[in-house]
CSV table of N, CA and C in Angstrom, one decimal:
chain,number,residue,atom,x,y,z
A,739,UNK,N,65.8,4.8,-64.5
A,739,UNK,CA,67.0,4.0,-64.2
A,739,UNK,C,66.5,2.7,-63.4
A,740,UNK,N,67.2,1.7,-63.5
A,740,UNK,CA,66.9,0.4,-62.8
A,740,UNK,C,67.4,0.6,-61.4
A,741,UNK,N,66.6,0.1,-60.4
A,741,UNK,CA,67.1,0.2,-59.1
A,741,UNK,C,68.2,-0.8,-58.8
A,742,UNK,N,69.1,-0.5,-57.9
A,742,UNK,CA,70.3,-1.5,-57.6
A,742,UNK,C,69.9,-2.9,-57.3
A,743,UNK,N,68.8,-3.0,-56.5
A,743,UNK,CA,68.3,-4.4,-56.2
A,743,UNK,C,68.0,-5.2,-57.5
A,744,UNK,N,67.3,-4.6,-58.4
A,744,UNK,CA,66.9,-5.2,-59.6
A,744,UNK,C,68.2,-5.6,-60.5
A,745,UNK,N,69.1,-4.7,-60.5
A,745,UNK,CA,70.4,-4.9,-61.3
A,745,UNK,C,71.1,-6.2,-60.6
A,746,UNK,N,71.2,-6.1,-59.3
A,746,UNK,CA,71.8,-7.2,-58.6
A,746,UNK,C,71.1,-8.5,-58.8
A,747,UNK,N,69.8,-8.5,-58.8
A,747,UNK,CA,69.0,-9.8,-59.1
A,747,UNK,C,69.3,-10.3,-60.5
A,748,UNK,N,69.5,-9.5,-61.4
A,748,UNK,CA,69.7,-10.0,-62.9
A,748,UNK,C,71.0,-10.5,-62.9
A,749,UNK,N,72.0,-9.8,-62.3
A,749,UNK,CA,73.4,-10.3,-62.3
A,749,UNK,C,73.5,-11.7,-61.6
A,750,UNK,N,72.8,-11.8,-60.5
A,750,UNK,CA,72.7,-13.1,-59.7
A,750,UNK,C,72.2,-14.2,-60.6
A,751,UNK,N,71.0,-13.9,-61.3
A,751,UNK,CA,70.4,-14.9,-62.1
A,751,UNK,C,71.3,-15.3,-63.2
A,752,UNK,N,72.0,-14.4,-63.9
A,752,UNK,CA,72.9,-14.7,-64.9
A,752,UNK,C,74.1,-15.6,-64.4
A,753,UNK,N,74.7,-15.2,-63.3
A,753,UNK,CA,75.8,-15.9,-62.7
A,753,UNK,C,75.3,-17.3,-62.4
A,754,UNK,N,74.1,-17.5,-61.8
A,754,UNK,CA,73.6,-18.8,-61.5
A,754,UNK,C,73.4,-19.7,-62.7
A,755,UNK,N,72.9,-19.0,-63.8
A,755,UNK,CA,72.6,-19.8,-65.0
A,755,UNK,C,74.0,-20.3,-65.6
A,756,UNK,N,75.0,-19.5,-65.5
A,756,UNK,CA,76.4,-20.0,-65.9
A,756,UNK,C,76.8,-21.1,-65.1
A,757,UNK,N,76.7,-21.0,-63.7
A,757,UNK,CA,77.0,-22.1,-62.8
A,757,UNK,C,76.3,-23.3,-63.2
A,758,UNK,N,75.0,-23.3,-63.5
A,758,UNK,CA,74.3,-24.5,-63.8
A,758,UNK,C,74.8,-25.1,-65.1
A,759,UNK,N,75.1,-24.3,-66.1
A,759,UNK,CA,75.6,-24.7,-67.4
A,759,UNK,C,76.9,-25.5,-67.1
A,760,UNK,N,77.8,-24.9,-66.4
A,760,UNK,CA,79.2,-25.4,-66.1
A,760,UNK,C,79.0,-26.8,-65.4
A,761,UNK,N,78.0,-26.9,-64.5
A,761,UNK,CA,77.8,-28.2,-63.8
A,761,UNK,C,77.3,-29.2,-64.7
A,762,UNK,N,76.4,-28.9,-65.6
A,762,UNK,CA,75.9,-29.8,-66.6
A,762,UNK,C,76.9,-30.3,-67.5
A,763,UNK,N,77.9,-29.4,-67.8
A,763,UNK,CA,79.0,-29.7,-68.8
A,763,UNK,C,80.1,-30.5,-68.1
A,764,UNK,N,80.0,-30.6,-66.7
A,764,UNK,CA,81.0,-31.4,-66.0
A,764,UNK,C,82.2,-30.6,-65.5
A,765,UNK,N,82.1,-29.3,-65.6
A,765,UNK,CA,83.2,-28.5,-65.1
A,765,UNK,C,82.9,-28.1,-63.7
A,766,UNK,N,83.2,-29.0,-62.7
A,766,UNK,CA,82.8,-28.8,-61.3
A,766,UNK,C,83.6,-27.8,-60.6
A,767,UNK,N,84.8,-27.7,-60.9
A,767,UNK,CA,85.7,-26.7,-60.2
A,767,UNK,C,85.2,-25.3,-60.5
A,768,UNK,N,85.0,-25.1,-61.9
A,768,UNK,CA,84.5,-23.8,-62.3
A,768,UNK,C,83.1,-23.5,-61.8
A,769,UNK,N,82.3,-24.6,-61.7
A,769,UNK,CA,81.0,-24.5,-61.1
A,769,UNK,C,81.1,-23.9,-59.6
A,770,UNK,N,82.0,-24.5,-58.8
A,770,UNK,CA,82.2,-24.1,-57.4
A,770,UNK,C,82.6,-22.6,-57.4
A,771,UNK,N,83.5,-22.2,-58.3
A,771,UNK,CA,84.0,-20.8,-58.3
A,771,UNK,C,82.8,-19.9,-58.6
A,772,UNK,N,82.0,-20.2,-59.6
A,772,UNK,CA,80.8,-19.4,-60.0
A,772,UNK,C,79.8,-19.3,-58.8
A,773,UNK,N,79.5,-20.5,-58.1
A,773,UNK,CA,78.6,-20.5,-57.0
A,773,UNK,C,79.1,-19.6,-55.9
A,774,UNK,N,80.4,-19.6,-55.7
A,774,UNK,CA,81.0,-18.7,-54.6
A,774,UNK,C,80.8,-17.3,-55.0
A,775,UNK,N,80.9,-17.0,-56.3
A,775,UNK,CA,80.6,-15.6,-56.8
A,775,UNK,C,79.1,-15.3,-56.5
A,776,UNK,N,78.2,-16.2,-56.7
A,776,UNK,CA,76.8,-16.0,-56.5
A,776,UNK,C,76.6,-15.6,-55.0
A,777,UNK,N,77.2,-16.4,-54.1
A,777,UNK,CA,77.1,-16.2,-52.7
A,777,UNK,C,77.6,-14.9,-52.3
A,778,UNK,N,78.7,-14.4,-52.9
A,778,UNK,CA,79.4,-13.1,-52.6
A,778,UNK,C,78.5,-12.0,-53.0
A,779,UNK,N,77.5,-12.2,-53.9
A,779,UNK,CA,76.6,-11.2,-54.4
A,779,UNK,C,75.4,-11.1,-53.4
A,780,UNK,N,75.4,-11.8,-52.3
A,780,UNK,CA,74.5,-11.7,-51.3
A,780,UNK,C,73.0,-12.0,-51.8
A,781,UNK,N,72.8,-13.2,-52.2
A,781,UNK,CA,71.4,-13.6,-52.7
A,781,UNK,C,70.5,-13.5,-51.5
A,782,UNK,N,69.1,-13.5,-51.8
A,782,UNK,CA,68.2,-13.6,-50.8
A,782,UNK,C,68.3,-15.0,-50.0
A,783,UNK,N,68.0,-14.9,-48.8
A,783,UNK,CA,68.1,-16.0,-47.9
A,783,UNK,C,67.4,-17.3,-48.4
A,784,UNK,N,66.3,-17.1,-49.1
A,784,UNK,CA,65.5,-18.2,-49.6
A,784,UNK,C,66.3,-19.0,-50.7
A,785,UNK,N,67.1,-18.3,-51.4
A,785,UNK,CA,68.0,-19.0,-52.4
A,785,UNK,C,69.2,-19.7,-51.9
A,786,UNK,N,69.7,-19.3,-50.8
A,786,UNK,CA,70.9,-19.7,-50.2
A,786,UNK,C,71.1,-21.3,-50.1
A,787,UNK,N,70.0,-21.9,-49.5
A,787,UNK,CA,70.1,-23.4,-49.3
A,787,UNK,C,70.4,-24.2,-50.6
A,788,UNK,N,69.7,-23.7,-51.7
A,788,UNK,CA,69.8,-24.4,-53.0
A,788,UNK,C,71.3,-24.2,-53.6
A,789,UNK,N,71.7,-22.9,-53.4
A,789,UNK,CA,73.1,-22.6,-53.9
A,789,UNK,C,74.1,-23.4,-53.2
A,790,UNK,N,73.9,-23.5,-51.8
A,790,UNK,CA,74.9,-24.3,-51.0
A,790,UNK,C,74.9,-25.8,-51.4
A,791,UNK,N,73.6,-26.3,-51.6
A,791,UNK,CA,73.5,-27.7,-51.9
A,791,UNK,C,74.2,-27.9,-53.3
A,792,UNK,N,74.0,-27.0,-54.2
A,792,UNK,CA,74.6,-27.1,-55.5
A,792,UNK,C,76.1,-27.2,-55.4
A,793,UNK,N,76.6,-26.3,-54.5
A,793,UNK,CA,78.1,-26.2,-54.3
A,793,UNK,C,78.5,-27.6,-53.7
A,794,UNK,N,77.8,-28.1,-52.8
A,794,UNK,CA,78.1,-29.4,-52.2
A,794,UNK,C,78.2,-30.5,-53.2
A,795,UNK,N,77.2,-30.5,-54.2
A,795,UNK,CA,77.2,-31.4,-55.3
A,795,UNK,C,78.5,-31.4,-56.1
A,796,UNK,N,78.9,-30.2,-56.4
A,796,UNK,CA,80.1,-29.9,-57.2
A,796,UNK,C,81.3,-30.5,-56.5
A,797,UNK,N,81.4,-30.2,-55.2
A,797,UNK,CA,82.5,-30.7,-54.3
A,797,UNK,C,82.4,-32.3,-54.3
A,798,UNK,N,81.3,-32.9,-54.3
A,798,UNK,CA,81.2,-34.3,-54.3
A,798,UNK,C,81.8,-34.9,-55.5
A,799,UNK,N,81.4,-34.2,-56.7
A,799,UNK,CA,81.8,-34.7,-58.0
A,799,UNK,C,83.4,-34.6,-58.1
A,800,UNK,N,83.9,-33.6,-57.3
A,800,UNK,CA,85.4,-33.4,-57.3
A,800,UNK,C,86.1,-34.3,-56.3
A,801,UNK,N,85.3,-35.1,-55.5
A,801,UNK,CA,85.9,-36.0,-54.6
A,801,UNK,C,86.2,-35.2,-53.3
A,802,UNK,N,85.7,-34.0,-53.1
A,802,UNK,CA,86.0,-33.2,-51.9
A,802,UNK,C,84.9,-33.4,-50.9
A,803,UNK,N,84.9,-34.5,-50.3
A,803,UNK,CA,83.8,-34.9,-49.4
A,803,UNK,C,83.7,-34.0,-48.2
A,804,UNK,N,84.8,-33.7,-47.6
A,804,UNK,CA,84.8,-32.8,-46.4
A,804,UNK,C,84.2,-31.4,-46.7
A,805,UNK,N,84.6,-30.8,-47.9
A,805,UNK,CA,84.1,-29.6,-48.3
A,805,UNK,C,82.5,-29.7,-48.6
A,806,UNK,N,82.2,-30.8,-49.2
A,806,UNK,CA,80.8,-31.0,-49.6
A,806,UNK,C,79.9,-31.1,-48.3
A,807,UNK,N,80.4,-31.8,-47.3
A,807,UNK,CA,79.7,-32.0,-46.0
A,807,UNK,C,79.5,-30.7,-45.3
A,808,UNK,N,80.5,-29.8,-45.4
A,808,UNK,CA,80.5,-28.5,-44.7
A,808,UNK,C,79.4,-27.6,-45.4
A,809,UNK,N,79.4,-27.6,-46.7
A,809,UNK,CA,78.3,-26.8,-47.5
A,809,UNK,C,76.9,-27.4,-47.2
A,810,UNK,N,76.8,-28.8,-47.0
A,810,UNK,CA,75.5,-29.4,-46.7
A,810,UNK,C,75.0,-28.9,-45.4
A,811,UNK,N,75.9,-28.9,-44.4
A,811,UNK,CA,75.6,-28.5,-43.1
A,811,UNK,C,75.1,-27.0,-43.0
A,812,UNK,N,75.9,-26.1,-43.8
A,812,UNK,CA,75.4,-24.7,-43.9
A,812,UNK,C,74.0,-24.6,-44.5
A,813,UNK,N,73.8,-25.4,-45.6
A,813,UNK,CA,72.5,-25.4,-46.2
A,813,UNK,C,71.3,-25.8,-45.3
A,814,UNK,N,71.6,-26.8,-44.4
A,814,UNK,CA,70.6,-27.2,-43.4
A,814,UNK,C,70.3,-26.1,-42.4
A,815,UNK,N,71.4,-25.4,-42.0
A,815,UNK,CA,71.2,-24.3,-41.0
A,815,UNK,C,70.4,-23.2,-41.6
A,816,UNK,N,70.7,-22.8,-42.9
A,816,UNK,CA,70.0,-21.7,-43.6
A,816,UNK,C,68.5,-22.2,-43.7
A,817,UNK,N,68.3,-23.4,-44.0
A,817,UNK,CA,66.9,-24.0,-44.2
A,817,UNK,C,66.2,-23.8,-43.0
A,818,UNK,N,66.8,-24.1,-41.8
A,818,UNK,CA,66.1,-24.0,-40.6
A,818,UNK,C,65.8,-22.6,-40.3
A,819,UNK,N,66.7,-21.6,-40.5
A,819,UNK,CA,66.5,-20.3,-40.3
A,819,UNK,C,65.4,-19.7,-41.0
A,820,UNK,N,65.2,-20.1,-42.3
A,820,UNK,CA,64.2,-19.6,-43.2
A,820,UNK,C,62.9,-20.1,-42.7
A,821,UNK,N,62.8,-21.4,-42.4
A,821,UNK,CA,61.5,-22.0,-42.0
A,821,UNK,C,61.1,-21.5,-40.6
A,822,UNK,N,62.1,-21.1,-39.7
A,822,UNK,CA,61.6,-20.5,-38.5
A,822,UNK,C,61.0,-19.2,-38.6
A,823,UNK,N,61.4,-18.4,-39.7
A,823,UNK,CA,60.9,-17.1,-39.9
A,823,UNK,C,59.5,-17.1,-40.7
A,824,UNK,N,59.0,-18.2,-41.0
A,824,UNK,CA,57.8,-18.2,-41.7
A,824,UNK,C,56.6,-18.2,-40.8
């Protein structure tokens, strides 16, 4: 049997790929929803800054500047946490 971590990683990767496809197609609201799903699946800390930055980009395309800035701030904090632990 596959271990739960492996199953979760595959699910995460698939959800992330869907999010990227939606972004490329210009479906930014749907992208944001998918990325929130990805974050809810508790990705590894190393992946979080990228996911949050992507979410910020989707919000910017939607003209939701305040939301975008909030996500960018979170991404920066996560980035600092990760680099402190190296």
